[in-house]
């Protein structure tokens, strides 16, 4: 279902839960010629999924229709369709009164909404008032970036990463050593960029932990060559720093993980150590350390 990635993001992020509005009517809108949203969700037969989606769309909200913006000339249309009582119309109304607003569109919909901005026409076609450029996104990554503020501390950086990168598992103890270093926005930005790429690679792993064709392309781009963002430690450093490169397993306190693969940030020689290869049938890639380079001679 197209709602699954959106549902997962809502569960991870309180910000998204509070800022992603829908209408009370959304669950009754047709998604096929024969089914509306509620019927399509029920037809999946997945009880947990059904409960979570219907609770969101019919009870929890939030619903923009409960706090509808007003406009004296209340008619908005897009591509020949009246959108006055749709989310696109509400976003346009809010933009006109200088409230930051945009829309999320489902990829592959008909008509296609994979464009930004979406230009909404204000006023009757025969008596136009003006156009409203409404910001639009159609991928979960874009929605995440638009709703999450830039971190102002290491703790906020880790919170942001946990929300954004669903295929990574950042261990709770990362903050213990990271917090000993002064926060720097430049390092924070580079760390998040590398975690974003690592998340993309992790997404391309099969249950058997083999990379897809796209995953192999990412690997060649970011993990091969002298200037690669990610690499393994040298044999000598693996031997000399064996203890320092061993980290507690967040899923099993009696186990240690040898995490020699790492991402590299040039500023202050920061490193991001992670488990590689990912064990078969493990749903996420474990990130165990973010901080200054460990293997300093």
mmCIF file of N, CA and C in Angstrom, residues 68-131:
data_model
loop_
_atom_site.group_PDB
_atom_site.id
_atom_site.type_symbol
_atom_site.label_atom_id
_atom_site.label_comp_id
_atom_site.label_asym_id
_atom_site.label_seq_id
_atom_site.Cartn_x
_atom_site.Cartn_y
_atom_site.Cartn_z
ATOM 1 N N UNK A 68 -9.953 25.237 9.218
ATOM 2 C CA UNK A 68 -9.908 25.662 7.816
ATOM 3 C C UNK A 68 -9.597 27.150 7.707
ATOM 4 N N UNK A 69 -8.643 27.497 6.853
ATOM 5 C CA UNK A 69 -8.341 28.907 6.604
ATOM 6 C C UNK A 69 -9.484 29.536 5.817
ATOM 7 N N UNK A 70 -9.707 30.819 6.037
ATOM 8 C CA UNK A 70 -10.806 31.507 5.345
ATOM 9 C C UNK A 70 -10.259 32.384 4.227
ATOM 10 N N UNK A 71 -11.093 32.611 3.233
ATOM 11 C CA UNK A 71 -10.752 33.495 2.124
ATOM 12 C C UNK A 71 -12.049 34.065 1.551
ATOM 13 N N UNK A 72 -12.118 35.365 1.361
ATOM 14 C CA UNK A 72 -13.375 35.960 0.871
ATOM 15 C C UNK A 72 -13.739 35.529 -0.548
ATOM 16 N N UNK A 73 -12.742 35.175 -1.320
ATOM 17 C CA UNK A 73 -12.986 34.699 -2.695
ATOM 18 C C UNK A 73 -12.606 33.232 -2.747
ATOM 19 N N UNK A 74 -13.444 32.400 -2.144
ATOM 20 C CA UNK A 74 -13.061 31.018 -1.835
ATOM 21 C C UNK A 74 -13.347 30.052 -2.979
ATOM 22 N N UNK A 75 -12.575 30.182 -4.041
ATOM 23 C CA UNK A 75 -12.646 29.209 -5.129
ATOM 24 C C UNK A 75 -11.232 29.021 -5.674
ATOM 25 N N UNK A 76 -10.782 27.761 -5.689
ATOM 26 C CA UNK A 76 -9.446 27.418 -6.159
ATOM 27 C C UNK A 76 -9.553 26.231 -7.106
ATOM 28 N N UNK A 77 -8.801 26.285 -8.190
ATOM 29 C CA UNK A 77 -8.853 25.159 -9.127
ATOM 30 C C UNK A 77 -7.468 24.850 -9.669
ATOM 31 N N UNK A 78 -7.308 23.610 -10.090
ATOM 32 C CA UNK A 78 -6.025 23.128 -10.601
ATOM 33 C C UNK A 78 -6.296 22.150 -11.736
ATOM 34 N N UNK A 79 -5.701 22.398 -12.895
ATOM 35 C CA UNK A 79 -5.880 21.530 -14.070
ATOM 36 C C UNK A 79 -7.352 21.269 -14.361
ATOM 37 N N UNK A 80 -8.179 22.302 -14.223
ATOM 38 C CA UNK A 80 -9.594 22.173 -14.540
ATOM 39 C C UNK A 80 -10.443 21.527 -13.460
ATOM 40 N N UNK A 81 -9.847 21.219 -12.300
ATOM 41 C CA UNK A 81 -10.584 20.574 -11.206
ATOM 42 C C UNK A 81 -10.723 21.535 -10.028
ATOM 43 N N UNK A 82 -11.915 21.602 -9.478
ATOM 44 C CA UNK A 82 -12.173 22.413 -8.295
ATOM 45 C C UNK A 82 -11.478 21.748 -7.098
ATOM 46 N N UNK A 83 -10.517 22.436 -6.493
ATOM 47 C CA UNK A 83 -9.797 21.877 -5.349
ATOM 48 C C UNK A 83 -10.080 22.672 -4.067
ATOM 49 N N UNK A 84 -11.120 23.488 -4.086
ATOM 50 C CA UNK A 84 -11.427 24.360 -2.950
ATOM 51 C C UNK A 84 -11.547 23.582 -1.650
ATOM 52 N N UNK A 85 -12.190 22.423 -1.689
ATOM 53 C CA UNK A 85 -12.411 21.621 -0.474
ATOM 54 C C UNK A 85 -11.442 20.452 -0.359
ATOM 55 N N UNK A 86 -10.335 20.536 -1.084
ATOM 56 C CA UNK A 86 -9.300 19.510 -1.000
ATOM 57 C C UNK A 86 -8.063 20.085 -0.315
ATOM 58 N N UNK A 87 -7.143 19.216 0.040
ATOM 59 C CA UNK A 87 -5.936 19.657 0.715
ATOM 60 C C UNK A 87 -5.151 20.684 -0.088
ATOM 61 N N UNK A 88 -5.141 20.543 -1.414
ATOM 62 C CA UNK A 88 -4.427 21.488 -2.265
ATOM 63 C C UNK A 88 -5.030 22.885 -2.153
ATOM 64 N N UNK A 89 -6.359 22.942 -2.082
ATOM 65 C CA UNK A 89 -7.019 24.236 -1.911
ATOM 66 C C UNK A 89 -6.704 24.850 -0.561
ATOM 67 N N UNK A 90 -6.673 24.015 0.492
ATOM 68 C CA UNK A 90 -6.363 24.520 1.832
ATOM 69 C C UNK A 90 -4.923 25.024 1.900
ATOM 70 N N UNK A 91 -3.994 24.305 1.271
ATOM 71 C CA UNK A 91 -2.601 24.765 1.250
ATOM 72 C C UNK A 91 -2.502 26.121 0.554
ATOM 73 N N UNK A 92 -3.235 26.289 -0.542
ATOM 74 C CA UNK A 92 -3.227 27.569 -1.252
ATOM 75 C C UNK A 92 -3.796 28.682 -0.373
ATOM 76 N N UNK A 93 -4.895 28.414 0.343
ATOM 77 C CA UNK A 93 -5.472 29.427 1.235
ATOM 78 C C UNK A 93 -4.466 29.850 2.300
ATOM 79 N N UNK A 94 -3.763 28.874 2.868
ATOM 80 C CA UNK A 94 -2.796 29.187 3.922
ATOM 81 C C UNK A 94 -1.611 29.977 3.369
ATOM 82 N N UNK A 95 -1.157 29.624 2.181
ATOM 83 C CA UNK A 95 -0.064 30.377 1.565
ATOM 84 C C UNK A 95 -0.451 31.839 1.368
ATOM 85 N N UNK A 96 -1.695 32.087 1.006
ATOM 86 C CA UNK A 96 -2.157 33.457 0.754
ATOM 87 C C UNK A 96 -2.157 34.309 2.023
ATOM 88 N N UNK A 97 -2.283 33.675 3.188
ATOM 89 C CA UNK A 97 -2.236 34.437 4.436
ATOM 90 C C UNK A 97 -0.885 34.248 5.141
ATOM 91 N N UNK A 98 0.106 33.840 4.328
ATOM 92 C CA UNK A 98 1.504 33.745 4.760
ATOM 93 C C UNK A 98 1.727 32.738 5.890
ATOM 94 N N UNK A 99 0.973 31.648 5.848
ATOM 95 C CA UNK A 99 1.235 30.501 6.714
ATOM 96 C C UNK A 99 1.976 29.465 5.873
ATOM 97 N N UNK A 100 3.134 29.034 6.334
ATOM 98 C CA UNK A 100 3.918 28.059 5.574
ATOM 99 C C UNK A 100 3.105 26.777 5.382
ATOM 100 N N UNK A 101 2.923 26.376 4.141
ATOM 101 C CA UNK A 101 2.126 25.179 3.850
ATOM 102 C C UNK A 101 2.580 24.578 2.531
ATOM 103 N N UNK A 102 2.445 23.279 2.434
ATOM 104 C CA UNK A 102 2.735 22.565 1.201
ATOM 105 C C UNK A 102 1.887 21.309 1.169
ATOM 106 N N UNK A 103 2.092 20.480 0.174
ATOM 107 C CA UNK A 103 1.308 19.252 0.051
ATOM 108 C C UNK A 103 2.231 18.071 -0.191
ATOM 109 N N UNK A 104 1.734 16.890 0.188
ATOM 110 C CA UNK A 104 2.409 15.629 -0.128
ATOM 111 C C UNK A 104 1.537 14.892 -1.129
ATOM 112 N N UNK A 105 2.148 14.456 -2.234
ATOM 113 C CA UNK A 105 1.418 13.756 -3.289
ATOM 114 C C UNK A 105 1.901 12.316 -3.383
ATOM 115 N N UNK A 106 1.010 11.432 -3.803
ATOM 116 C CA UNK A 106 1.369 10.031 -3.971
ATOM 117 C C UNK A 106 1.934 9.808 -5.361
ATOM 118 N N UNK A 107 3.132 9.255 -5.411
ATOM 119 C CA UNK A 107 3.783 8.986 -6.683
ATOM 120 C C UNK A 107 2.968 7.989 -7.501
ATOM 121 N N UNK A 108 2.878 8.246 -8.799
ATOM 122 C CA UNK A 108 2.152 7.342 -9.682
ATOM 123 C C UNK A 108 0.680 7.616 -9.778
ATOM 124 N N UNK A 109 0.195 8.677 -9.141
ATOM 125 C CA UNK A 109 -1.234 8.981 -9.181
ATOM 126 C C UNK A 109 -1.619 9.542 -10.543
ATOM 127 N N UNK A 110 -2.904 9.503 -10.839
ATOM 128 C CA UNK A 110 -3.432 10.056 -12.084
ATOM 129 C C UNK A 110 -4.496 11.089 -11.715
ATOM 130 N N UNK A 111 -4.325 12.373 -12.119
ATOM 131 C CA UNK A 111 -3.194 12.905 -12.884
ATOM 132 C C UNK A 111 -1.917 12.913 -12.061
ATOM 133 N N UNK A 112 -0.782 12.998 -12.740
ATOM 134 C CA UNK A 112 0.515 12.956 -12.072
ATOM 135 C C UNK A 112 0.777 14.257 -11.325
ATOM 136 N N UNK A 113 1.229 14.130 -10.080
ATOM 137 C CA UNK A 113 1.541 15.301 -9.267
ATOM 138 C C UNK A 113 3.020 15.348 -8.906
ATOM 139 N N UNK A 114 3.850 14.690 -9.687
ATOM 140 C CA UNK A 114 5.278 14.665 -9.394
ATOM 141 C C UNK A 114 5.945 15.901 -9.999
ATOM 142 N N UNK A 115 5.602 17.031 -9.424
ATOM 143 C CA UNK A 115 6.142 18.309 -9.869
ATOM 144 C C UNK A 115 6.124 19.287 -8.705
ATOM 145 N N UNK A 116 7.014 20.245 -8.749
ATOM 146 C CA UNK A 116 7.048 21.253 -7.699
ATOM 147 C C UNK A 116 7.526 22.579 -8.300
ATOM 148 N N UNK A 117 6.857 23.699 -7.988
ATOM 149 C CA UNK A 117 5.636 23.733 -7.170
ATOM 150 C C UNK A 117 4.415 23.322 -7.979
ATOM 151 N N UNK A 118 3.291 23.172 -7.296
ATOM 152 C CA UNK A 118 1.996 22.968 -7.948
ATOM 153 C C UNK A 118 1.315 24.333 -7.990
ATOM 154 N N UNK A 119 0.981 24.806 -9.182
ATOM 155 C CA UNK A 119 0.393 26.145 -9.328
ATOM 156 C C UNK A 119 -1.129 26.034 -9.305
ATOM 157 N N UNK A 120 -1.703 26.600 -8.259
ATOM 158 C CA UNK A 120 -3.156 26.589 -8.069
ATOM 159 C C UNK A 120 -3.712 27.934 -8.513
ATOM 160 N N UNK A 121 -4.822 27.896 -9.243
ATOM 161 C CA UNK A 121 -5.449 29.123 -9.731
ATOM 162 C C UNK A 121 -6.526 29.577 -8.753
ATOM 163 N N UNK A 122 -6.464 30.840 -8.382
ATOM 164 C CA UNK A 122 -7.398 31.418 -7.419
ATOM 165 C C UNK A 122 -8.448 32.220 -8.174
ATOM 166 N N UNK A 123 -9.709 31.963 -7.862
ATOM 167 C CA UNK A 123 -10.807 32.662 -8.518
ATOM 168 C C UNK A 123 -11.435 31.835 -9.614
ATOM 169 N N UNK A 124 -12.594 32.261 -10.060
ATOM 170 C CA UNK A 124 -13.300 31.563 -11.136
ATOM 171 C C UNK A 124 -12.499 31.631 -12.428
ATOM 172 N N UNK A 125 -12.579 30.595 -13.260
ATOM 173 C CA UNK A 125 -11.818 30.623 -14.513
ATOM 174 C C UNK A 125 -12.113 31.850 -15.353
ATOM 175 N N UNK A 126 -13.385 32.292 -15.330
ATOM 176 C CA UNK A 126 -13.762 33.446 -16.131
ATOM 177 C C UNK A 126 -13.451 34.783 -15.441
ATOM 178 N N UNK A 127 -13.056 34.708 -14.172
ATOM 179 C CA UNK A 127 -12.733 35.925 -13.416
ATOM 180 C C UNK A 127 -11.548 35.649 -12.496
ATOM 181 N N UNK A 128 -10.381 35.363 -13.072
ATOM 182 C CA UNK A 128 -9.215 34.958 -12.261
ATOM 183 C C UNK A 128 -8.717 36.078 -11.346
ATOM 184 N N UNK A 129 -8.238 35.654 -10.179
ATOM 185 C CA UNK A 129 -7.675 36.589 -9.207
ATOM 186 C C UNK A 129 -6.153 36.514 -9.212
ATOM 187 N N UNK A 130 -5.629 35.305 -9.304
ATOM 188 C CA UNK A 130 -4.185 35.124 -9.316
ATOM 189 C C UNK A 130 -3.809 33.668 -9.176
ATOM 190 N N UNK A 131 -2.518 33.402 -9.162
ATOM 191 C CA UNK A 131 -2.008 32.040 -9.010
ATOM 192 C C UNK A 131 -1.269 31.909 -7.678
#
